[in-house]
PDB file of C-alpha atoms in Angstrom:
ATOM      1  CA  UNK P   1      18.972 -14.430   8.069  1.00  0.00           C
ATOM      2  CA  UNK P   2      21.276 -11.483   7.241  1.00  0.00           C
ATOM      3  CA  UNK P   3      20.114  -8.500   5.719  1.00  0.00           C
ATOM      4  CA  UNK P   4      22.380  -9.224   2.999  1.00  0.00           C
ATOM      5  CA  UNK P   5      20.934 -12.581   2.473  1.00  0.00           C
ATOM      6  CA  UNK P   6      17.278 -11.372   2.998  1.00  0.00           C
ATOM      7  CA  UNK P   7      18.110  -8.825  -0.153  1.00  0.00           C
ATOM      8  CA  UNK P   8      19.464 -11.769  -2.220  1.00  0.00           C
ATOM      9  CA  UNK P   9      16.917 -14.117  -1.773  1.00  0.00           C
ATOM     10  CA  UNK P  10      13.972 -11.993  -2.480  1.00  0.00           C
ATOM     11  CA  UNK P  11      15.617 -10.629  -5.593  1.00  0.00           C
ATOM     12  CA  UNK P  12      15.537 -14.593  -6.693  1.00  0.00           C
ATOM     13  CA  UNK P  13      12.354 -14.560  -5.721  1.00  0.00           C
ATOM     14  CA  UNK P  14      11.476 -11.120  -7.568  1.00  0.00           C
ATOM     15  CA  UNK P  15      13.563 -11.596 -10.697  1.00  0.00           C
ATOM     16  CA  UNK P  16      12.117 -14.721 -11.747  1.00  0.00           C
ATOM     17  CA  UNK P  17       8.666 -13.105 -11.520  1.00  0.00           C
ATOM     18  CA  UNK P  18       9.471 -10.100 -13.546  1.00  0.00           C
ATOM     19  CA  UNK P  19      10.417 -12.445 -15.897  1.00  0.00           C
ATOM     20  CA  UNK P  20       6.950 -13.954 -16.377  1.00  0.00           C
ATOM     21  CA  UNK P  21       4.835 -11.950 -19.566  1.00  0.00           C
ATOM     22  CA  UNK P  22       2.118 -10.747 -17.561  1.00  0.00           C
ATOM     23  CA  UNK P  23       0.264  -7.120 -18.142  1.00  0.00           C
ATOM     24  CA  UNK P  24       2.756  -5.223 -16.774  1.00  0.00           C
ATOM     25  CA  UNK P  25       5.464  -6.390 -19.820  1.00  0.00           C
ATOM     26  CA  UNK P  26       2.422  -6.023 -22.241  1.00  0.00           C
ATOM     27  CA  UNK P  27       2.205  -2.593 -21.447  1.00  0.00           C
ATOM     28  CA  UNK P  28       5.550  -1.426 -21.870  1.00  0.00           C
ATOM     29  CA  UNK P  29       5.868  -3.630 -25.183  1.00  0.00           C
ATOM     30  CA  UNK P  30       2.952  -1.687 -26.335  1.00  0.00           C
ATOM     31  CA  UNK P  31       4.313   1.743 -25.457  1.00  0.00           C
ATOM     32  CA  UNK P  32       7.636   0.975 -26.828  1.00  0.00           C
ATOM     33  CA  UNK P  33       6.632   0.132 -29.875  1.00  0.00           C
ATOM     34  CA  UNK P  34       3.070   1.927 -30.661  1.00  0.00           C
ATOM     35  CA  UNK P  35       4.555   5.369 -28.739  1.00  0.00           C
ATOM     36  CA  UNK P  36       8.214   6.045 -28.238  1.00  0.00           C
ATOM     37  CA  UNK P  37      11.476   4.615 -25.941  1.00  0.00           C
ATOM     38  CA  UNK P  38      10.665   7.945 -23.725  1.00  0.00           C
ATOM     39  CA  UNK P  39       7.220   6.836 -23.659  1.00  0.00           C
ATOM     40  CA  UNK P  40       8.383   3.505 -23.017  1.00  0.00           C
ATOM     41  CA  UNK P  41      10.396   4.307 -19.695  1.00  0.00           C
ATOM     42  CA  UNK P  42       7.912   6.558 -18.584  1.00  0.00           C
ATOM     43  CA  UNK P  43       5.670   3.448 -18.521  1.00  0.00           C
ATOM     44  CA  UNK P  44       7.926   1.419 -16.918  1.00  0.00           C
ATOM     45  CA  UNK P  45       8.724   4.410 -14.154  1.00  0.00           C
ATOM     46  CA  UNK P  46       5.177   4.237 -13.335  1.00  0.00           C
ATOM     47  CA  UNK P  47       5.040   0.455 -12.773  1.00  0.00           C
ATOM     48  CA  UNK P  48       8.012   0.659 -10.495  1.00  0.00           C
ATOM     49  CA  UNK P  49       6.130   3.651  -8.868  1.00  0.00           C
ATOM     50  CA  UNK P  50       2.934   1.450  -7.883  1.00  0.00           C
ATOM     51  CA  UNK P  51       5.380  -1.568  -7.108  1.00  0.00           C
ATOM     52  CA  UNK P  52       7.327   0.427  -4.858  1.00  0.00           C
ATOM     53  CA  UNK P  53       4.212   2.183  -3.164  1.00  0.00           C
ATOM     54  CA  UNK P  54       2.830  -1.039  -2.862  1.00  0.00           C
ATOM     55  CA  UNK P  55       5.656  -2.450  -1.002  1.00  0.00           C
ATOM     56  CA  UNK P  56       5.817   0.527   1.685  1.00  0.00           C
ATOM     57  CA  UNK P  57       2.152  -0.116   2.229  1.00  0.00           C
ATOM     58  CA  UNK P  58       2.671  -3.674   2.543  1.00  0.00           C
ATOM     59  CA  UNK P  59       5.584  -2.829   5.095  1.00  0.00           C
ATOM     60  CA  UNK P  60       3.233  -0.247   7.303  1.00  0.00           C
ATOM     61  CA  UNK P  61       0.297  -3.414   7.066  1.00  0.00           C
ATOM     62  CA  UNK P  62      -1.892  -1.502   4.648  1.00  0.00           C
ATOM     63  CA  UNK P  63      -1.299  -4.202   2.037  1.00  0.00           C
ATOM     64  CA  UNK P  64      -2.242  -6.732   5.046  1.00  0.00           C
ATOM     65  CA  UNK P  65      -5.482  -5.179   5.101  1.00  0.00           C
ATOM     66  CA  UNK P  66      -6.005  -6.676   1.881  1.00  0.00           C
ATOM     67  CA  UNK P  67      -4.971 -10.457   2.620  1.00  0.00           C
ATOM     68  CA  UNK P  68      -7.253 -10.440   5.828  1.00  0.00           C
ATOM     69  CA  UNK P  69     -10.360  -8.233   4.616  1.00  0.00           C
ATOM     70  CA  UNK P  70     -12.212  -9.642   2.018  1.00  0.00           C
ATOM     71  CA  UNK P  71     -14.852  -6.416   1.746  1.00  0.00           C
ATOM     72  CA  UNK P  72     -11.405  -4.317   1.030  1.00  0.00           C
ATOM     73  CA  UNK P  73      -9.842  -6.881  -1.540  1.00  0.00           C
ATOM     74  CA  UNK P  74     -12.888  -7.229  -3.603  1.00  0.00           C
ATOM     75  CA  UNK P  75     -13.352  -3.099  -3.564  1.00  0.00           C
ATOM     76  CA  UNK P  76      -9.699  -2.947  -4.814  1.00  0.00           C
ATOM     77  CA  UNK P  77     -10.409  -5.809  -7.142  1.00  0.00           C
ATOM     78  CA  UNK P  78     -13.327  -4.284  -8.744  1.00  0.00           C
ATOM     79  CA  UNK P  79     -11.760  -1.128  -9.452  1.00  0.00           C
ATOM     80  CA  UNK P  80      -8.830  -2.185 -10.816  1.00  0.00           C
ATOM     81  CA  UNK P  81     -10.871  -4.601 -12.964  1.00  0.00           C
ATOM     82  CA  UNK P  82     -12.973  -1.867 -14.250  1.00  0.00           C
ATOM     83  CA  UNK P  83     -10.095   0.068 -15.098  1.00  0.00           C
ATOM     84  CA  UNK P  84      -8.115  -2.172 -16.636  1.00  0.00           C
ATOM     85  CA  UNK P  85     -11.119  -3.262 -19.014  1.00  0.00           C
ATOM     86  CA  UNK P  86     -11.877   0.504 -19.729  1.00  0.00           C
ATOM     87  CA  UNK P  87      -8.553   0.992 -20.777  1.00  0.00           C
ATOM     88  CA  UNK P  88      -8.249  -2.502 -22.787  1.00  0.00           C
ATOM     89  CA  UNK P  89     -11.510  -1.975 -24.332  1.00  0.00           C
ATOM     90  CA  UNK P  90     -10.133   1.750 -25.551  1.00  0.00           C
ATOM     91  CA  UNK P  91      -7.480   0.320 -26.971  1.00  0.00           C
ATOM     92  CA  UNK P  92      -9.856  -2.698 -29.099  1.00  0.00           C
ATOM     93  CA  UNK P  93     -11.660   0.476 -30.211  1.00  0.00           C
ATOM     94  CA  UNK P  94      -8.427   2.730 -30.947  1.00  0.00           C
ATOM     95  CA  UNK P  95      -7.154  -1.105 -33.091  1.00  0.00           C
ATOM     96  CA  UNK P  96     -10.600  -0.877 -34.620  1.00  0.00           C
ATOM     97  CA  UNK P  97     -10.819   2.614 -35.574  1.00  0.00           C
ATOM     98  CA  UNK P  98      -7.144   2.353 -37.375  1.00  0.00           C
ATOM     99  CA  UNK P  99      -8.691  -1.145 -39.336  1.00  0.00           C
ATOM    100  CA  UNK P 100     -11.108   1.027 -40.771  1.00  0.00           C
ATOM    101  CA  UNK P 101      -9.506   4.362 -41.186  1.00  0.00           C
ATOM    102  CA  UNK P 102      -7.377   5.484 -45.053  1.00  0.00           C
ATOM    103  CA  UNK P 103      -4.098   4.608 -45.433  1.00  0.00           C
ATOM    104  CA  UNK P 104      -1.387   7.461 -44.365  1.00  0.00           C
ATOM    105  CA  UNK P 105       0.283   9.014 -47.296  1.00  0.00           C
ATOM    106  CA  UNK P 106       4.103   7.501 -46.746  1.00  0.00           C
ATOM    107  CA  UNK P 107       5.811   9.611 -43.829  1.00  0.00           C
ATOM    108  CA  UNK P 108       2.547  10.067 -41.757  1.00  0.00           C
ATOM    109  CA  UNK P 109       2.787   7.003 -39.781  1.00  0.00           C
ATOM    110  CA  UNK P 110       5.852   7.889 -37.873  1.00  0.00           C
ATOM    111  CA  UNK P 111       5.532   8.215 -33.788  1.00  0.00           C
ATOM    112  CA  UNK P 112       5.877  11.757 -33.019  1.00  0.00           C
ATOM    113  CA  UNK P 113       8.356  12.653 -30.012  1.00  0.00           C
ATOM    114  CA  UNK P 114       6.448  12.158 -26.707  1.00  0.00           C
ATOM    115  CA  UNK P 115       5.937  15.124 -25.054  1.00  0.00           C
ATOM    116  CA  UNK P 116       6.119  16.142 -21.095  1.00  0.00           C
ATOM    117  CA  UNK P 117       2.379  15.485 -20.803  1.00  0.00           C
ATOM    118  CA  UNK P 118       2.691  12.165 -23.030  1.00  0.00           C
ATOM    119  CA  UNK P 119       5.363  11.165 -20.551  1.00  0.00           C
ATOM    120  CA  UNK P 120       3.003  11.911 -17.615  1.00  0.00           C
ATOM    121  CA  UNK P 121       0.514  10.082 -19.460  1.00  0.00           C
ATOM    122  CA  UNK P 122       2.587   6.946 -19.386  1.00  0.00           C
ATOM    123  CA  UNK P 123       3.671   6.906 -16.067  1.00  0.00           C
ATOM    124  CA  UNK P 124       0.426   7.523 -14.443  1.00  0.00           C
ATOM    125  CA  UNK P 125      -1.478   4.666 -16.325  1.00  0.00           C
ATOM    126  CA  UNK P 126       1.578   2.483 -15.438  1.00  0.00           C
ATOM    127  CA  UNK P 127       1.331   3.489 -11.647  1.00  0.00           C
ATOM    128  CA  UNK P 128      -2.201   3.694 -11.802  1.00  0.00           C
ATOM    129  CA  UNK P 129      -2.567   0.203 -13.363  1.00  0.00           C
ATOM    130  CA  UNK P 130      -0.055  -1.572 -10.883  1.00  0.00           C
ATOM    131  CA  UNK P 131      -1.415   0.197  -7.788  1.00  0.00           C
ATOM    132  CA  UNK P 132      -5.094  -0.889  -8.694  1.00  0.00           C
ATOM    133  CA  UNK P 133      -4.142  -4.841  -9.449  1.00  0.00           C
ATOM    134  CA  UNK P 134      -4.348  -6.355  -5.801  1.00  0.00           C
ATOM    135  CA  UNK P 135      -2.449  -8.870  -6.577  1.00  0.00           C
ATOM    136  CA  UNK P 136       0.769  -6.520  -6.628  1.00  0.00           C
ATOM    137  CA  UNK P 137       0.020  -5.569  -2.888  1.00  0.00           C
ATOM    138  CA  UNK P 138      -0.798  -9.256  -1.693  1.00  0.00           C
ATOM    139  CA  UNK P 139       2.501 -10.317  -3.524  1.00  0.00           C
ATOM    140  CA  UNK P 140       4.789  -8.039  -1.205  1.00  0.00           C
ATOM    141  CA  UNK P 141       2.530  -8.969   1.782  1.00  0.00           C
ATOM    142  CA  UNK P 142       3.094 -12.751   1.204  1.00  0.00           C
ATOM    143  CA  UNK P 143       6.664 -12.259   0.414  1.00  0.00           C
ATOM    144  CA  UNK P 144       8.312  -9.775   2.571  1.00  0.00           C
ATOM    145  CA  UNK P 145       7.719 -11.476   5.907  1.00  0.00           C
ATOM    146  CA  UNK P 146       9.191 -14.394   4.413  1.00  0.00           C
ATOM    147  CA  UNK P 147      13.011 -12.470   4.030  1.00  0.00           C
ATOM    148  CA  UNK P 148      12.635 -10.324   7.072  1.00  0.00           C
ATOM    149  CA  UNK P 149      15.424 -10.126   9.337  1.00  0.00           C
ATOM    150  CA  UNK P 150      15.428 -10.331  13.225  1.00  0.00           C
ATOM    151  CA  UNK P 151      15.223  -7.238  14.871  1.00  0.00           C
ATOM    152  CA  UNK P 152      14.918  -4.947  11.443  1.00  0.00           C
ATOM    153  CA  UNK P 153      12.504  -2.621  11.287  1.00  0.00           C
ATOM    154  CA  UNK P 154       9.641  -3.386   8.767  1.00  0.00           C
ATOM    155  CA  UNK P 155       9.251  -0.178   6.585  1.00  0.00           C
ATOM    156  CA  UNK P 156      13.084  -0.118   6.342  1.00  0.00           C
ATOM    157  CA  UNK P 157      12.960  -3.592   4.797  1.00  0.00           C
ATOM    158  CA  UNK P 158       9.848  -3.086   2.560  1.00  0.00           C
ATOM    159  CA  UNK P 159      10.957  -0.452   1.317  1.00  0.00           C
ATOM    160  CA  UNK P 160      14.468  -2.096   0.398  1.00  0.00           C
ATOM    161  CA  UNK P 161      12.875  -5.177  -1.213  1.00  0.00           C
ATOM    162  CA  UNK P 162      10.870  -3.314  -3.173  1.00  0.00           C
ATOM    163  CA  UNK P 163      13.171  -1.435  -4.143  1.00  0.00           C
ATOM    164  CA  UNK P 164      14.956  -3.905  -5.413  1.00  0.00           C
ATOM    165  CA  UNK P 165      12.128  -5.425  -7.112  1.00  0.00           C
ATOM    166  CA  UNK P 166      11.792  -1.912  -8.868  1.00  0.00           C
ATOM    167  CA  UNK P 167      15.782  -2.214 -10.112  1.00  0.00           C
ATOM    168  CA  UNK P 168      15.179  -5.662 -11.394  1.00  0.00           C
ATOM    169  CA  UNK P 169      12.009  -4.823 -13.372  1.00  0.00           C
ATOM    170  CA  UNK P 170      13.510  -1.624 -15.001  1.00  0.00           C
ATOM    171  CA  UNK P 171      16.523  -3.640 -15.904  1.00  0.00           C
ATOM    172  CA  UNK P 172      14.217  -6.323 -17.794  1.00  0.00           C
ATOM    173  CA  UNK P 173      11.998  -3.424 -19.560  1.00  0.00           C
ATOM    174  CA  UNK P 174      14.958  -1.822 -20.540  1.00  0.00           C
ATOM    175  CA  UNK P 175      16.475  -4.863 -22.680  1.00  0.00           C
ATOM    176  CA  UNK P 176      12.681  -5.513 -23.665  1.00  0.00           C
ATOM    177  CA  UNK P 177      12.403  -1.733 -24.743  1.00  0.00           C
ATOM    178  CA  UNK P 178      15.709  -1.362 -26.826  1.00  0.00           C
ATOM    179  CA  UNK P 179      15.036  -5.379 -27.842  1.00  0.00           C
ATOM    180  CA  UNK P 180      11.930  -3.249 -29.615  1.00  0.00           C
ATOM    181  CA  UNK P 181      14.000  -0.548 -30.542  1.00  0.00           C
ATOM    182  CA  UNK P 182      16.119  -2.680 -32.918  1.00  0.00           C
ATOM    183  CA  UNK P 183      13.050  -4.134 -34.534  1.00  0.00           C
ATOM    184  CA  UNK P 184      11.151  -0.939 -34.810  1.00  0.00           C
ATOM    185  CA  UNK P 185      11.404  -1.083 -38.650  1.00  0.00           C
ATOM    186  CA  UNK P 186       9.081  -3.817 -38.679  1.00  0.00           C
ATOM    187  CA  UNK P 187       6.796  -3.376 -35.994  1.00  0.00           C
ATOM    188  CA  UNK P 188       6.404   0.292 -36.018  1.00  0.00           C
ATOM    189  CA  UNK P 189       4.141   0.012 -39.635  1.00  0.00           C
ATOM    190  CA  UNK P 190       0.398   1.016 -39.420  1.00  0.00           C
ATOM    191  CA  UNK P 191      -0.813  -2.783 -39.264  1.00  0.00           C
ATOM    192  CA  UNK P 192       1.826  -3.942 -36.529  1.00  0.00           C
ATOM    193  CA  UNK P 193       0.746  -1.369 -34.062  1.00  0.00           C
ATOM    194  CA  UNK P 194      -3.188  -1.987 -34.918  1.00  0.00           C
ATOM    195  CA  UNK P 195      -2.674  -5.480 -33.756  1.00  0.00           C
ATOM    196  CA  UNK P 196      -0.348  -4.963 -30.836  1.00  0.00           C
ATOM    197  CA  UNK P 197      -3.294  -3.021 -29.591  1.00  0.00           C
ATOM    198  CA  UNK P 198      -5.720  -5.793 -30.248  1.00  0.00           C
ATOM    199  CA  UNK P 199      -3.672  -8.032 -28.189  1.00  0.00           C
ATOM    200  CA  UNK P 200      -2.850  -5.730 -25.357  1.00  0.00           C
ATOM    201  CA  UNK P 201      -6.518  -4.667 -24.994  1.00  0.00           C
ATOM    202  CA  UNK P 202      -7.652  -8.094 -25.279  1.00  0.00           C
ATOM    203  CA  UNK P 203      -5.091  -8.724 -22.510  1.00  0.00           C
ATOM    204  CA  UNK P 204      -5.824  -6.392 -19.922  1.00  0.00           C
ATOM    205  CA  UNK P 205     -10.323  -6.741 -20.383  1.00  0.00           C
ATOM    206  CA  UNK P 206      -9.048 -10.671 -20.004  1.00  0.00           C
ATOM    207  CA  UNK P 207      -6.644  -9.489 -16.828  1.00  0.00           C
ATOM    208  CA  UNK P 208      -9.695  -7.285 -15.627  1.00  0.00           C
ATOM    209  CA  UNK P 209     -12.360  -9.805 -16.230  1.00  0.00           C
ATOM    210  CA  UNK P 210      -9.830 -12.637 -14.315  1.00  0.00           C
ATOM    211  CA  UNK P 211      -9.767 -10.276 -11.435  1.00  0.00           C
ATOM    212  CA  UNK P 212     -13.149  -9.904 -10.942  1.00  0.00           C
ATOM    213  CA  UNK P 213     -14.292 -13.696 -11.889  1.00  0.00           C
ATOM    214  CA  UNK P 214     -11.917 -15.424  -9.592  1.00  0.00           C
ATOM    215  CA  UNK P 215     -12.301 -16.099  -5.717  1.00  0.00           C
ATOM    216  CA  UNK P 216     -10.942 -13.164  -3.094  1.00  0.00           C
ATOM    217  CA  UNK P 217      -8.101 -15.246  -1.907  1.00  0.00           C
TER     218      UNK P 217
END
C-alpha cells in the first residue's frame, strides 16, 4: 500500500464515521444554534484539536497504552465520564432554569456576538471533551496500523491521517453549522434552545454514563 492509497482509504474509513450523530455533532449543533456560527467553529476547532492530538499520541504508542492497559483505560474512562455528565447535567439545569424563568421582552432573546473568551470557551470544551472520550484514542490506534505503509515512519503517518480525519470533520460541521444558520429563525426562539439543551445534556450524562457502564475493551 501506497501512501496515496493509505490516505484514501482511511478517509473512507474516517468520513463515514464523521457522518454518524454521535456527541461530537451534538455539540456543535448545540453551539450553532444556542451560541453563534463563531461559537460554532470554535467548537468544532476544538474537536479537531483533541482528534488530531489523539492521533499523534496514537502514532508515538501513547494511545496503545490505552488498548493494552486496562488500569489506564478505565482512569481515562472515568474522567471523561465524569466530565461529560458534569457538563450534560449543567446544561439539564441551564434547560431547566430557562423553563422556569419570565419571558424576554421581544429583542432580548437574541445571541449576543461571541467574544474572544466565548471562543476559547468553545474550543476548549470541544478539545477537552474529545481528548477525554477514550474511545477517540482507541479509534486511531485500531485504525492507523491498518493503512500504514511499508517503511513510513509512524508519527509522519498519524499525524497525516488524522489530519485528514480533522479536514473531513470540519467539512461536515461546516454544512451542519450553516445547514443551522439558514434555519436559525426557527430554532434560535427561547423554547427551541431550552430543549436543544435538554437533549444535548441528556446526551452527553447518557454518553458519560455508557462510558463508565460498559466493559474496558
Amino acid at each position: 500500500m501506497t501512501l496515496l492509497q493509505a490516505v484514501f482509504s482511511f478517509a473512507l474509513v474516517a468520513g463515514l464515521l464523521t457522518l454518524i450523530p454521535g456527541l461530537d455533532t451534538a455539540l456543535v449543533l448545540r453551539s450553532s444554534i444556542s451560541k453563534s456560527r463563531r461559537y460554532a467553529f470554535a467548537t468544532a476547532a476544538g474537536i479537531s484539536t483533541g482528534a488530531m492530538l489523539w492521533g499523534v499520541a496514537a502514532a508515538v504508542g501513547v494511545s496503545a497504552l490505552l488498548a493494552a492497559s486496562e488500569f489506564a483505560y478505565r482512569v481515562v474512562t472515568i474522567a471523561g465520564a465524569a466530565y461529560m455528565v458534569w457538563l450534560g447535567l449543567s446544561l439539564l439545569w441551564k434547560s431547566r432554569r430557562q423553563a422556569s424563568a419570565p419571558a424576554a421582552p421581544a429583542g432580548q432573546n437574541d445571541v449576543p456576538a461571541a467574544g474572544r473568551d466565548d471562543l476559547y470557551k468553545g474550543w476548549f470544551t470541544g478539545t477537552v471533551t474529545n481528548l477525554l472520550n477514550p474511545k477517540v484514542g482507541v479509534f486511531y490506534v485500531a485504525t492507523i496500523p491498518q493503512f500504514m505503509p511499508a517503511g513510513a515512519s509512524p508519527l509522519l503517518v498519524g499525524t497525516l491521517l488524522a489530519g485528514v480525519h480533522c479536514v473531513l470533520a470540519m467539512a461536515w460541521f461546516t454544512l451542519l453549522i450553516f445547514g443551522t444558520g439558514y434555519a436559525s429563525r426557527w430554532l434560535k426562539g427561547a423554547r427551541s434552545i431550552r430543549i436543544i439543551d435538554g437533549i444535548t445534556g441528556t446526551v452527553m450524562v447518557g454518553f458519560g454514563l455508557r462510558l463508565v457502564l460498559e466493559p474496558a475493551h
